[in-house]
Short mmCIF file of C-alpha atoms and ligand atoms in Angstrom, two decimals:
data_model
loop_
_atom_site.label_atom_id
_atom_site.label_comp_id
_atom_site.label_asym_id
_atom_site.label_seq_id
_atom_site.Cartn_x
_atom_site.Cartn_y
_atom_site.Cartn_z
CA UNK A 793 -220.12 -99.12 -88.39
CA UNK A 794 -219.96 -102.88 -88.03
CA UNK A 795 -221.29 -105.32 -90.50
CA UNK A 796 -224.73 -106.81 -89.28
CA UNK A 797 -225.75 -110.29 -88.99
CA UNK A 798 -229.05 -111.59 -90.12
CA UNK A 799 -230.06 -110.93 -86.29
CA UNK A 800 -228.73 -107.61 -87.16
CA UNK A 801 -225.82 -107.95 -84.29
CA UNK A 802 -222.43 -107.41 -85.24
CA UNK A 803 -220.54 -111.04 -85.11
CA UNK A 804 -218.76 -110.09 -81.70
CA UNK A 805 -221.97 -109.48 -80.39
CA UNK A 806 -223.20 -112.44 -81.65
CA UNK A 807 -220.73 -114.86 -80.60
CA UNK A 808 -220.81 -112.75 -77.09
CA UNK A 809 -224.49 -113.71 -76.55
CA UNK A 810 -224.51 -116.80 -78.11
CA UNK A 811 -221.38 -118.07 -75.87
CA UNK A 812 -218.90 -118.92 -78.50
CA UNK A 813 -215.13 -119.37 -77.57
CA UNK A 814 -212.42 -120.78 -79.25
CA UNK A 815 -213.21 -124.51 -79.78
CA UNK A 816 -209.49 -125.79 -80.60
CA UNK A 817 -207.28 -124.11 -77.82
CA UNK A 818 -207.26 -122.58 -74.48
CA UNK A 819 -210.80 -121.24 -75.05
CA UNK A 820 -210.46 -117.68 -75.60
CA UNK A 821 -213.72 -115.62 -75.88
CA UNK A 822 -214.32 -115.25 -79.48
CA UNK A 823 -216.33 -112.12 -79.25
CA UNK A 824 -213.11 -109.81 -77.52
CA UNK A 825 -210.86 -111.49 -80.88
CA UNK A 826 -213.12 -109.89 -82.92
CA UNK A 827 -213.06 -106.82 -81.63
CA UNK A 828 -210.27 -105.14 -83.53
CA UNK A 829 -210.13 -105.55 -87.27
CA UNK A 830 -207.14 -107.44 -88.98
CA UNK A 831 -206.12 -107.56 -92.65
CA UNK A 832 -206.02 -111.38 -92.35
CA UNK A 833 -208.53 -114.02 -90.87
CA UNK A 834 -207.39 -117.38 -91.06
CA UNK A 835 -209.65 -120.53 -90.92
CA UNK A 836 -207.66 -122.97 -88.39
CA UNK A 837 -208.52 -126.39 -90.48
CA UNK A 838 -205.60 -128.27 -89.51
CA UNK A 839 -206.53 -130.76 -86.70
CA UNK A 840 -202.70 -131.17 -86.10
CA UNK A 841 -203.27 -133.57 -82.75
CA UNK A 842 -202.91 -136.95 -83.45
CA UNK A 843 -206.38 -138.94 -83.20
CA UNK A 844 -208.44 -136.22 -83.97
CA UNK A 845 -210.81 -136.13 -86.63
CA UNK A 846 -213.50 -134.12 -85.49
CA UNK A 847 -212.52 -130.94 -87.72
CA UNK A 848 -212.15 -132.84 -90.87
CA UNK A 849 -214.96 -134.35 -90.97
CA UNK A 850 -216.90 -130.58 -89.97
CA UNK A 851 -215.34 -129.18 -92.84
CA UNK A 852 -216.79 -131.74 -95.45
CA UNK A 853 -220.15 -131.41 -93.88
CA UNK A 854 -220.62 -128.39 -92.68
CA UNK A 855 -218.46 -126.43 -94.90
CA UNK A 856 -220.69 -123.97 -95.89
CA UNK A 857 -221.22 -122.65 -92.56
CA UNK A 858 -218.01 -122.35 -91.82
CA UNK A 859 -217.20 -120.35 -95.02
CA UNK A 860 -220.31 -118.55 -93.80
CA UNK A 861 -218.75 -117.86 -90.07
CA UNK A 862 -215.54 -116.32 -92.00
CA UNK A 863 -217.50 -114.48 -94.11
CA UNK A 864 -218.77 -113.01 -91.36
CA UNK A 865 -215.95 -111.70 -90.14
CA UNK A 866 -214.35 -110.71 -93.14
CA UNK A 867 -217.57 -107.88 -94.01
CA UNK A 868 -217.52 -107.15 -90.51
CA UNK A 869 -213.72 -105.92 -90.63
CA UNK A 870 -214.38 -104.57 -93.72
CA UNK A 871 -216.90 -102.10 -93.36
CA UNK A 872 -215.20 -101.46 -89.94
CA UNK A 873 -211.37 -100.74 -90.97
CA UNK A 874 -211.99 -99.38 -94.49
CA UNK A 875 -209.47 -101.72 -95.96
CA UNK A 876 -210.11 -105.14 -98.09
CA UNK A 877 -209.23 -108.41 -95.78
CA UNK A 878 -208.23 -111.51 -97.09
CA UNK A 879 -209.93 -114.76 -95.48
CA UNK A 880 -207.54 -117.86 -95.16
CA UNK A 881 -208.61 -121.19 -95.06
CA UNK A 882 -205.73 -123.38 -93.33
CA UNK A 883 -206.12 -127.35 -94.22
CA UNK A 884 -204.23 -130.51 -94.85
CA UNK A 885 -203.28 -130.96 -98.29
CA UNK A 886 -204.25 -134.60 -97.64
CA UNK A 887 -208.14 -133.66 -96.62
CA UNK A 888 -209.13 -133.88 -100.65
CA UNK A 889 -212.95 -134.31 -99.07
CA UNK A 890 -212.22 -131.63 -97.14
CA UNK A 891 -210.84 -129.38 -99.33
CA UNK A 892 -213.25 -129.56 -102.23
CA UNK A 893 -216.20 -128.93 -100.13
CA UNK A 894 -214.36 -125.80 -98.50
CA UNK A 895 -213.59 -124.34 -101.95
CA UNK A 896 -216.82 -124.77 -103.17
CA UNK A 897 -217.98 -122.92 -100.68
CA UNK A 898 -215.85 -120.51 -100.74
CA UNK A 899 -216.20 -120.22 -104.91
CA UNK A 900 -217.13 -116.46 -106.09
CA UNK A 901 -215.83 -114.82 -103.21
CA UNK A 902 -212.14 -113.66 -104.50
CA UNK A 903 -211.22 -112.46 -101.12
CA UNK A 904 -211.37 -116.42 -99.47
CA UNK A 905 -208.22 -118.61 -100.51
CA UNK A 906 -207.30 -121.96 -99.30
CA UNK A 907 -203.99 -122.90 -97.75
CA UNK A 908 -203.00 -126.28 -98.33
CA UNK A 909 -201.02 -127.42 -95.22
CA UNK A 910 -198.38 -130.65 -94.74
CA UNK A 911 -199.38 -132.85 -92.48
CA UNK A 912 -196.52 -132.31 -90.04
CA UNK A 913 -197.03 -131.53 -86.33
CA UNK A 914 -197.79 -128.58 -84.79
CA UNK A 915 -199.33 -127.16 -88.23
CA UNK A 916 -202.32 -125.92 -86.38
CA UNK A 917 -200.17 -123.90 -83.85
CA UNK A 918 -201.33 -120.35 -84.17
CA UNK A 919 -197.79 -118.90 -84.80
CA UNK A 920 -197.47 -121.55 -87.43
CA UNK A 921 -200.37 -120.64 -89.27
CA UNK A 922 -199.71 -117.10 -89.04
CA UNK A 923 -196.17 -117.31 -90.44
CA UNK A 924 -197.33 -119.89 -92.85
CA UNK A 925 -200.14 -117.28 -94.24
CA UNK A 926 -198.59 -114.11 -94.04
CA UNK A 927 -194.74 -114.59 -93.96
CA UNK A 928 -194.91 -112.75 -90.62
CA UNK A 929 -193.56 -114.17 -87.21
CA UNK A 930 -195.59 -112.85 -84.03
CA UNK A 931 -193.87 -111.35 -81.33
CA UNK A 932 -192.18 -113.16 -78.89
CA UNK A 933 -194.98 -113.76 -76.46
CA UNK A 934 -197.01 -112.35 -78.56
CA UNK A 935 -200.62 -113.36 -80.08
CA UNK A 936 -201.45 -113.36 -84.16
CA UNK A 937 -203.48 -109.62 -84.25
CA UNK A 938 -199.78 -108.47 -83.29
CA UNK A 939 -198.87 -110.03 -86.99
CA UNK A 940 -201.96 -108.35 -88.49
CA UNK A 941 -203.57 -111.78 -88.42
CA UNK A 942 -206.87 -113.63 -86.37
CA UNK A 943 -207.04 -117.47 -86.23
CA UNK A 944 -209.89 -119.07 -85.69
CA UNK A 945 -210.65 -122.67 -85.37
CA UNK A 946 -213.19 -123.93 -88.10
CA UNK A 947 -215.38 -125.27 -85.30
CA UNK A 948 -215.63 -121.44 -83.58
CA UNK A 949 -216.29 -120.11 -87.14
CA UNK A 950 -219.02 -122.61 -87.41
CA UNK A 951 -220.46 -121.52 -84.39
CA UNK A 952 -220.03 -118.10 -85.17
CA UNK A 953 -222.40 -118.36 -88.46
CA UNK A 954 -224.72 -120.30 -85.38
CA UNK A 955 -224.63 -117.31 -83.38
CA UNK A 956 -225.15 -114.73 -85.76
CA UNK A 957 -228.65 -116.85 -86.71
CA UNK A 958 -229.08 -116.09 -82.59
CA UNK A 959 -228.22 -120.03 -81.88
CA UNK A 960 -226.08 -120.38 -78.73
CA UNK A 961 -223.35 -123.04 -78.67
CA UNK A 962 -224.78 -126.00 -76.47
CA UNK A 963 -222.68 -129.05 -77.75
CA UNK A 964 -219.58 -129.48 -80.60
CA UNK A 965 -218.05 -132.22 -82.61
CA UNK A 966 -216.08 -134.81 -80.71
CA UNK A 967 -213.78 -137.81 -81.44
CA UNK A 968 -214.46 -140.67 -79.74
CA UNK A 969 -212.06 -143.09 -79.70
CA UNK A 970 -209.38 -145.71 -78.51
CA UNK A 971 -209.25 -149.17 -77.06
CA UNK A 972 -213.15 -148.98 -77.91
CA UNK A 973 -215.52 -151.48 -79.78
CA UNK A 974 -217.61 -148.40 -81.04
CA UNK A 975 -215.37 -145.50 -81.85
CA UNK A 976 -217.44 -142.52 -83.26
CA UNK A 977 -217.71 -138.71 -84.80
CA UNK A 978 -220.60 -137.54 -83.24
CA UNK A 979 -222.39 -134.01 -81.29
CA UNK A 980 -222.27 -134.73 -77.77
CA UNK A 981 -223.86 -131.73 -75.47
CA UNK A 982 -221.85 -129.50 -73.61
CA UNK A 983 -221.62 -130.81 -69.90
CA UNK A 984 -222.09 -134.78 -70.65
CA UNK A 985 -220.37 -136.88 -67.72
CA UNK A 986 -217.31 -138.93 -69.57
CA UNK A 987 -218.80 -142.01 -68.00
CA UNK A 988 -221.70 -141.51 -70.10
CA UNK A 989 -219.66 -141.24 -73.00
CA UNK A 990 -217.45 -144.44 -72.16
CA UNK A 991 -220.53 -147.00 -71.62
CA UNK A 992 -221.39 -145.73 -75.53
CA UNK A 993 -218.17 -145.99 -76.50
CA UNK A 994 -217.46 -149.78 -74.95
CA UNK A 995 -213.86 -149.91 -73.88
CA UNK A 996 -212.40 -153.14 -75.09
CA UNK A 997 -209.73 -153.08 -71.93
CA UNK A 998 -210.70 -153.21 -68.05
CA UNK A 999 -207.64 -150.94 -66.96
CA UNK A 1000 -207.76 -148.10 -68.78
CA UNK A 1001 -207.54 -144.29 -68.64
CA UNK A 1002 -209.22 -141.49 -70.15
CA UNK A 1003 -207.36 -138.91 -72.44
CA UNK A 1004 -208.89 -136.06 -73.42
CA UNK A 1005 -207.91 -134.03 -76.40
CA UNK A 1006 -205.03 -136.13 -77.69
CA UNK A 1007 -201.45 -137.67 -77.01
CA UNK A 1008 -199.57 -134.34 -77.94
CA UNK A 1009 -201.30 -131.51 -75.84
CA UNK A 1010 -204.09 -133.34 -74.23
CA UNK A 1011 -204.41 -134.62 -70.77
CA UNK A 1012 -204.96 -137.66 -68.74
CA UNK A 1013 -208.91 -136.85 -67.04
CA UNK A 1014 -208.57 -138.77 -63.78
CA UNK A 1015 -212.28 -138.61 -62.75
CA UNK A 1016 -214.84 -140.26 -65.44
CA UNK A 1017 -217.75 -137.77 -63.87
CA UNK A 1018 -215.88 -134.82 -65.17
CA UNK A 1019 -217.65 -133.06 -68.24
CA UNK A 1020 -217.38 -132.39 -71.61
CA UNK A 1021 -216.46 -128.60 -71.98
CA UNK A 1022 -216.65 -126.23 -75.45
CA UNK A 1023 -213.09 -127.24 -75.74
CA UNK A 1024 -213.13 -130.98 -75.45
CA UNK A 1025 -212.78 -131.69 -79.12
CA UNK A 1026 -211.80 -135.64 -78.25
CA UNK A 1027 -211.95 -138.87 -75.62
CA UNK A 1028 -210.13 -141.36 -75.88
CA UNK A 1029 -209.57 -144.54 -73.85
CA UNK A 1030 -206.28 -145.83 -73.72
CA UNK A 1031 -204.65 -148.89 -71.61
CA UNK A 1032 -203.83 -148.18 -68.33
CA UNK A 1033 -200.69 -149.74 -69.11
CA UNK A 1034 -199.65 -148.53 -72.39
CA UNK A 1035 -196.28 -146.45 -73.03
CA UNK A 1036 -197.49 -142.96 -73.41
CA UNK A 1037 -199.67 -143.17 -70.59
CA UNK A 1038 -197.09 -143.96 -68.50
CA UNK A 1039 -194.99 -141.02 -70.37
CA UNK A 1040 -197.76 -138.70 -69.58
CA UNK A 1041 -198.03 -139.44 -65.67
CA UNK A 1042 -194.45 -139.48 -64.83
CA UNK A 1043 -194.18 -137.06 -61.68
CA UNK A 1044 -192.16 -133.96 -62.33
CA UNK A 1045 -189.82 -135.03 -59.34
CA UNK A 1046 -188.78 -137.68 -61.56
CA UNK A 1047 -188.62 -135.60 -64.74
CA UNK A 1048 -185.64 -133.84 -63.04
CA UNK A 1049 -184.19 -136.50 -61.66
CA UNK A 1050 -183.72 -138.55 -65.56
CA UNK A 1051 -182.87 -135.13 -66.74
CA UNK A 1052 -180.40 -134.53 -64.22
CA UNK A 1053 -178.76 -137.92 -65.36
CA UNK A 1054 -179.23 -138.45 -68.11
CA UNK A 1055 -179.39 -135.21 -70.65
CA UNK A 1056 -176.57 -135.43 -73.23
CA UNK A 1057 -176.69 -131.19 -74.28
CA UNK A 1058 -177.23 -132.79 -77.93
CA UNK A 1059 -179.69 -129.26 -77.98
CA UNK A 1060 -181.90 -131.86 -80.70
CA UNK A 1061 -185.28 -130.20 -78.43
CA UNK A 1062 -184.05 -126.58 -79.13
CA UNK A 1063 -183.42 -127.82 -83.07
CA UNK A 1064 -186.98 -128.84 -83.34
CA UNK A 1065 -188.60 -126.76 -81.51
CA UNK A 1066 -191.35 -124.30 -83.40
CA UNK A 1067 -191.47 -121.41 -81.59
CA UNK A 1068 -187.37 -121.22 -82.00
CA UNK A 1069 -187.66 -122.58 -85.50
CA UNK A 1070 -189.39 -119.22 -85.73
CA UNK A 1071 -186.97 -117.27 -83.96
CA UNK A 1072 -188.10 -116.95 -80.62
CA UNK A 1073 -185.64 -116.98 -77.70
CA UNK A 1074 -186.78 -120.31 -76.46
CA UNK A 1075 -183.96 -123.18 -75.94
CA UNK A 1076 -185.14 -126.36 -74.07
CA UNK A 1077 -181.65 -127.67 -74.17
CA UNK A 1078 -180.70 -124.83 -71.56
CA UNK A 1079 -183.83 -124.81 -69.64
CA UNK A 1080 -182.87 -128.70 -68.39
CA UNK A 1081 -178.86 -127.17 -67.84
CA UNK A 1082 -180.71 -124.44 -66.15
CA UNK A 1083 -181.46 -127.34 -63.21
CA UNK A 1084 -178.53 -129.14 -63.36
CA UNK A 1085 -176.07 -126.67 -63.27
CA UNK A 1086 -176.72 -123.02 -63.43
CA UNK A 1087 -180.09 -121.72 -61.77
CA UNK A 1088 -179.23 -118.20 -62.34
CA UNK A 1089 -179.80 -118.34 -65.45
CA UNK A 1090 -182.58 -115.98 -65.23
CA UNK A 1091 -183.45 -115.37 -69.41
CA UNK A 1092 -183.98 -119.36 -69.41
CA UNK A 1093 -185.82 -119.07 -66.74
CA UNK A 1094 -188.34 -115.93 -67.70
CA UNK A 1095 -188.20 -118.00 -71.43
CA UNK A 1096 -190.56 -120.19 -69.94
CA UNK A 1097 -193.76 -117.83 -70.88
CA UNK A 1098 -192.38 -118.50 -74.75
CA UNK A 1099 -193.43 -122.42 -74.61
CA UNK A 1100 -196.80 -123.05 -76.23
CA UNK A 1101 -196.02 -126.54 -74.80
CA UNK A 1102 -196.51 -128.37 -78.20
CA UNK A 1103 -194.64 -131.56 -76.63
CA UNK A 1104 -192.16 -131.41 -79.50
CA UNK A 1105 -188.77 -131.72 -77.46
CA UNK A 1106 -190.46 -134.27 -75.40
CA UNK A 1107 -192.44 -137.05 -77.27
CA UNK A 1108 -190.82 -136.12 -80.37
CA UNK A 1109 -186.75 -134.37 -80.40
CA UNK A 1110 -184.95 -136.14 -77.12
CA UNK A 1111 -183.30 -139.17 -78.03
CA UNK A 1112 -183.14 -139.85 -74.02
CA UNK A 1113 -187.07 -139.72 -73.69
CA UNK A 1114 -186.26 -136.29 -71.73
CA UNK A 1115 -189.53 -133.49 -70.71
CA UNK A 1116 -188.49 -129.74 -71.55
CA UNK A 1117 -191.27 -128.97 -71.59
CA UNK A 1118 -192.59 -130.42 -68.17
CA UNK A 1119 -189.95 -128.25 -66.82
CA UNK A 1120 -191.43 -125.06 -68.83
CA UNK A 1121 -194.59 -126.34 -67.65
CA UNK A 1122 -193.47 -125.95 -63.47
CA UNK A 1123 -191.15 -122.60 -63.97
CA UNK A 1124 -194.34 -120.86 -65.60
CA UNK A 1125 -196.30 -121.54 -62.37
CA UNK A 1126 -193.62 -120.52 -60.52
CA UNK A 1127 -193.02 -117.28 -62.44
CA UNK A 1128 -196.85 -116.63 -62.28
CA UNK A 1129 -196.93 -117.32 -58.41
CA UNK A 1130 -194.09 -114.92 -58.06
CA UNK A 1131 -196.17 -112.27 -60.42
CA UNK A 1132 -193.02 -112.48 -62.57
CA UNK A 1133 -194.42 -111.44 -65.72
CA UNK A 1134 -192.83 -112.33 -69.34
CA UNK A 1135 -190.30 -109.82 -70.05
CA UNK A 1136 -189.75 -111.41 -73.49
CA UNK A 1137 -191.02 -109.42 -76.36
CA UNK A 1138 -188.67 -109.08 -79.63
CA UNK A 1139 -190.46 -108.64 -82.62
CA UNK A 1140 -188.89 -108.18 -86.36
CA UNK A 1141 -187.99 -111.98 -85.61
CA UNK A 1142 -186.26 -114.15 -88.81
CA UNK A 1143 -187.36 -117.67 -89.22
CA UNK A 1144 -184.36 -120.20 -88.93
CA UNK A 1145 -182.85 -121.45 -92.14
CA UNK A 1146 -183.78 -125.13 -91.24
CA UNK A 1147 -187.41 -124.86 -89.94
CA UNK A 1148 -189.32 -126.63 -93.67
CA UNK A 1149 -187.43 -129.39 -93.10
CA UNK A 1150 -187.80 -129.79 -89.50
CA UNK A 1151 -192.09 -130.20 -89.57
CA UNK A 1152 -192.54 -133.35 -87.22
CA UNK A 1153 -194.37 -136.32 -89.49
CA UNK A 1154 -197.73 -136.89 -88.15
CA UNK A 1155 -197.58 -140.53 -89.14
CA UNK A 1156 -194.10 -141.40 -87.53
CA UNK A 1157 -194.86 -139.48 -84.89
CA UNK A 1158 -198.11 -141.22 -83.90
CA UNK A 1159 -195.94 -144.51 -84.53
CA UNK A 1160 -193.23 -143.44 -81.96
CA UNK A 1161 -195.95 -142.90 -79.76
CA UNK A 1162 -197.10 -146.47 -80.12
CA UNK A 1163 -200.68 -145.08 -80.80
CA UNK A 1164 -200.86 -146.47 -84.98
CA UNK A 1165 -203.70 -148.95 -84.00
CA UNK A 1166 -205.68 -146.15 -83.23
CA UNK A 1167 -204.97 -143.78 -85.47
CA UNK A 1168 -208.06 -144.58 -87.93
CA UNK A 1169 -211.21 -141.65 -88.61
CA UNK A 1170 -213.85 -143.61 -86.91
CA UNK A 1171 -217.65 -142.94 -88.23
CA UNK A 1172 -220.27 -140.46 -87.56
CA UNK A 1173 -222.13 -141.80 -84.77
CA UNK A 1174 -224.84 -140.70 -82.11
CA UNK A 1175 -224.93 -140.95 -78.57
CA UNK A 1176 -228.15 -141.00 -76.88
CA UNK A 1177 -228.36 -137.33 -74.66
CA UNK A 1178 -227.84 -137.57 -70.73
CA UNK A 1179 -230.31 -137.50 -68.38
CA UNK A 1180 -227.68 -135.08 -66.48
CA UNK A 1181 -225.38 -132.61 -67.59
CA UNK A 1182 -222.86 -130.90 -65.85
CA UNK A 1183 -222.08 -127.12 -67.28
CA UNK A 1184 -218.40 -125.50 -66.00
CA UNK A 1185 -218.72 -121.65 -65.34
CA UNK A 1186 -215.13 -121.47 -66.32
CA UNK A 1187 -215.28 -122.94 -69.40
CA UNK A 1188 -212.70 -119.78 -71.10
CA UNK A 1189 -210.26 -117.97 -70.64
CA UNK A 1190 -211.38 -115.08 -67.94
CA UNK A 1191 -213.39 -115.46 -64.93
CA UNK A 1192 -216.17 -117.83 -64.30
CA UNK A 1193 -219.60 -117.13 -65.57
CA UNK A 1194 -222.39 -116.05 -62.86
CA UNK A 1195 -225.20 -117.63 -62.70
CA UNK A 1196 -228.45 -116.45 -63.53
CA UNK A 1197 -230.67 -118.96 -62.54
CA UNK A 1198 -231.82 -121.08 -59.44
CA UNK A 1199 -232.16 -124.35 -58.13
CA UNK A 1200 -235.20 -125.60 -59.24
CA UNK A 1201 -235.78 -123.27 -62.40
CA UNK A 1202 -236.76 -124.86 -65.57
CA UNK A 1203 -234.68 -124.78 -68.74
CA UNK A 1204 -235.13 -125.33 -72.06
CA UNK A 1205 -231.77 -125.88 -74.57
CA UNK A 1206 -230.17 -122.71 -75.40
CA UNK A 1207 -231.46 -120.92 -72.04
CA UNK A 1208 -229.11 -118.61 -70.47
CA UNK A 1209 -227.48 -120.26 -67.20
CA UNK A 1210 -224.84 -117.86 -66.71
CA UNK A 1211 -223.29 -114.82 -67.77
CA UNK A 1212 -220.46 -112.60 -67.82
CA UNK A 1213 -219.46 -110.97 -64.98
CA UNK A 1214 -219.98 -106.79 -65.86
CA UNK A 1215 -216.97 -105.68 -67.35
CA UNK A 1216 -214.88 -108.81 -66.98
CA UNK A 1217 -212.95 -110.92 -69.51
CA UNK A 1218 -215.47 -114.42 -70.00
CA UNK A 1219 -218.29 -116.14 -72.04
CA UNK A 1220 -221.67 -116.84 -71.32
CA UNK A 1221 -222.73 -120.49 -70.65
CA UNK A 1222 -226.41 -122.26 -72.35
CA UNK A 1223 -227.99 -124.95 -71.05
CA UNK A 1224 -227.19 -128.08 -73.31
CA UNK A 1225 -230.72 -130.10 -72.46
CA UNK A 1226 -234.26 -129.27 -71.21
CA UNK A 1227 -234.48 -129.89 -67.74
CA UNK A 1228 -234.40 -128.78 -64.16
CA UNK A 1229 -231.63 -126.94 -62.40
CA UNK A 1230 -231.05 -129.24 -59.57
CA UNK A 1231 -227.35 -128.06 -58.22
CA UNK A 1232 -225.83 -124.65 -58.57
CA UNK A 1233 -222.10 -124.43 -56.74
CA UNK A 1234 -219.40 -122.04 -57.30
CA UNK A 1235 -217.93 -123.72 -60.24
CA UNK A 1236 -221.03 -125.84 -61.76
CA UNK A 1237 -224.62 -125.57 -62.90
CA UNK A 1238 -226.23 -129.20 -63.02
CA UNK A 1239 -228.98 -129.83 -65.02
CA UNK A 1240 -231.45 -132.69 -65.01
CA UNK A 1241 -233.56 -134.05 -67.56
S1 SF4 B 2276 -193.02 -127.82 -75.74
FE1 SF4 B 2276 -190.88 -127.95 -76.33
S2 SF4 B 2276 -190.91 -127.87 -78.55
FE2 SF4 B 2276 -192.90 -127.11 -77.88
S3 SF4 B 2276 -192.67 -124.87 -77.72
FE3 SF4 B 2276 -192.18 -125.73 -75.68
S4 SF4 B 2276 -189.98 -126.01 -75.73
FE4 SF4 B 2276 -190.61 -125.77 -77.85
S1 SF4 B 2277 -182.88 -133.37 -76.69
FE1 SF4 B 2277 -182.93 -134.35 -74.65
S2 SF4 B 2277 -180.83 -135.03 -74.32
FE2 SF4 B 2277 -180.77 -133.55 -76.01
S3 SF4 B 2277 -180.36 -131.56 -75.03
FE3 SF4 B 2277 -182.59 -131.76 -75.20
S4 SF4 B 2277 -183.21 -132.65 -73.24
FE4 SF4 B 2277 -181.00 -132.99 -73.39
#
């Protein structure tokens, strides 16, 4: 029998109705990770990504509900596997504010312990974590419940404790920030236009671009009226001009070309790389031989599913400014075009000798990406709410929500818009203002206020 909420829904339930997917990643739906009880749940406090600062500051000011959120969790698998479950709290050793409020918190439950992390890059990496809380490696390929472990973002467990008080997820913590005059912390409502969020922000540049989600695994958002999703944990605008922009839009045509010229085998990518610091068959140096020299190399090739895509080898490991993982990036579309699936799976993996030493420094590496003028927590700020939002039906991982209202229908915040598809793998989507439905198309529901 699962644990109840004060709603008296079990947290899955919850977080199903409520809407609640993973806030820090790909967007998984947190309800189907909390189907199947672990002896581990760990608290993903690490905010890794250079820029970012969202997380911290949650964690000082809302850390009782995210305690709360893994509290949760921890009755619910509990009562539900029979056996105690230890509750991890993941966080920089450097977040003192951070920490103290956590602990406190957490103080009188024995089962809660905090982890205090370095602050290397990619500490928040789910296989990290894992390995760094329970001394075991997921499988190749694998996912953290394979190690006996969950990891959740502290933003999703904060919404969780939400949801299990019935309060859907309409909005989440974002870093704004940049070449701005008024960089902020603040709540901005799921489905604000970017524009919206730029005129608040002020840029301090005329040519300038908008990355979303930071310089390591974030992206560069080419239209300004695209909006904010229950991932989009940061915006950031950045000179059209400057070095890592350019970095980040070089065409993969001329990613193979430089790496056809210019790749010296010095295999520093495959030394730094986490997932092969952790044993995994994944080496970057031989997926960039792979297309000079020898495209039969078909394990390379297939090793592709193994890159998280952390941007290690890349922006961090090659001394020749090479992309390994660009080249990941196009033979895992390939692969999945071809419905070549990942036939990479060893598990009873050993960690390399080397991998505590080889952590990547957050604050070198944010210098090598000439972003250190930025790299400042900006304050808590407010924007004023749009008089439009825009809500994406495939906001997770899955298949797109359906709608469930019309044009014209009137909604107040936290309505239902759209759900899950019967049977299908997705999360439900809230409106994230009171308003009118004026547009409903196959992959949007647009509200006006
Ligand atoms: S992006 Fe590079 S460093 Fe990161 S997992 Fe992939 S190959 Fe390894
Ligand atoms: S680090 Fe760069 S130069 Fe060295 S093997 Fe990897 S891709 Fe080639």
């Amino acid at each position: 029998m699962a644990a109840a909420t004060s709603t008296g829904k079990s947290p899955a339930r919850a977080a199903r109705e409520a809407g609640v997917i993973g806030s820090g990643g790909a967007g998984f739906p947190a309800h189907v990770k909390l189907e199947k009880p672990v002896d581990t749940v760990i608290a993903n406090g690490a905010e890794c990504e250079p820029l970012l600062y969202g997380d911290q500051w949650l964690m000082e000011a809302r850390a009782a509900e995210v305690i709360a959120g893994l509290k949760l969790i921890l009755d619910d698998f509990e009562s539900r596997g029979g056996k105690p479950v230890r509750g991890v709290v993941a966080v920089k050793e450097k977040y003192t504010a951070a920490r103290a409020a956590l602990e406190s918190a957490a103080s009188g439950d024995g089962r809660i312990s905090l982890l205090p992390l370095p602050n290397v890059y990619p500490s928040g990496d789910e296989h990290f974590l894992t390995y760094e809380a329970t001394g075991r490696i997921v499988p190749e390929g694998g996912i953290p419940p394979m190690a006996g472990a969950l990891v959740h973002n502290v933003g999703t467990l904060s919404q969780i404790a939400q949801a299990a008080r019935g309060e859907p997820v309409t909005g989440r913590v974002m870093t704004l920030g940049g070449a701005v005059e008024n960089p902020m912390i603040a709540e901005i409502p799921t489905g604000t236009p970017l524009s919206h969020l730029v005129a608040a922000m002020r840029p301090k540049v005329d040519d300038y671009v908008l990355l979303v989600n930071g310089p390591m695994m974030g992206r560069i958002a080419d239209d300004p009226e695209e909006s904010t999703t229950k991932t989009m944990g940061g915006l950031f605008v950045l000179p059209m001009r400057h070095p890592h922009v350019m970095r980040m839009r070089r065409p993969l045509s001329t990613e193979m070309r430089i790496s056809r010229a210019a790749c010296e085998a010095c295999r520093f990518c495959t030394d730094f790389c986490p997932r092969a610091l952790l044993g995994h068959a994944l080496e970057p140096h031989k997926i960039v031989r792979v297309i000079n020299y020898d495209k039969t190399d078909h394990a390379t090739v297939t090793s592709s599913w193994l890159c998280c895509e952390c941007g290690v080898c890349d922006l961090w490991a090659c001394p020749m400014a090479l992309s390994p993982r660009v080249i990941y990036r196009a033979f895992k579309k390939k692969l999945k075009e071809a419905g070549i699936k990942n036939p990479h799976a060893r598990n009873g993996l050993t960690a390399e000798y080397y991998r505590p030493f080889r952590g990547v420094p957050v604050e070198r590496l944010v210098a090598r990406l000439g972003l250190a003028e930025f790299e400042r927590r900006p304050p808590v700020g407010e924007i004023a709410a749009p008089e439009k939002v825009v809500l994406r039906l495939d906001q997770s991982v899955g298949v797109p929500a359906e709608p469930c209202v019309s044009k014209g229908s009137r909604v107040n915040q936290g309505d239902l818009v759209a759900d899950i598809p019967k049977g299908k793998l997705g999360a439900r989507v809230h409106a994230s203002i009171e308003g009118t439905v004026t547009d409903i198309t196959g992959r949007t529901i647009v509200i006006q206020r």
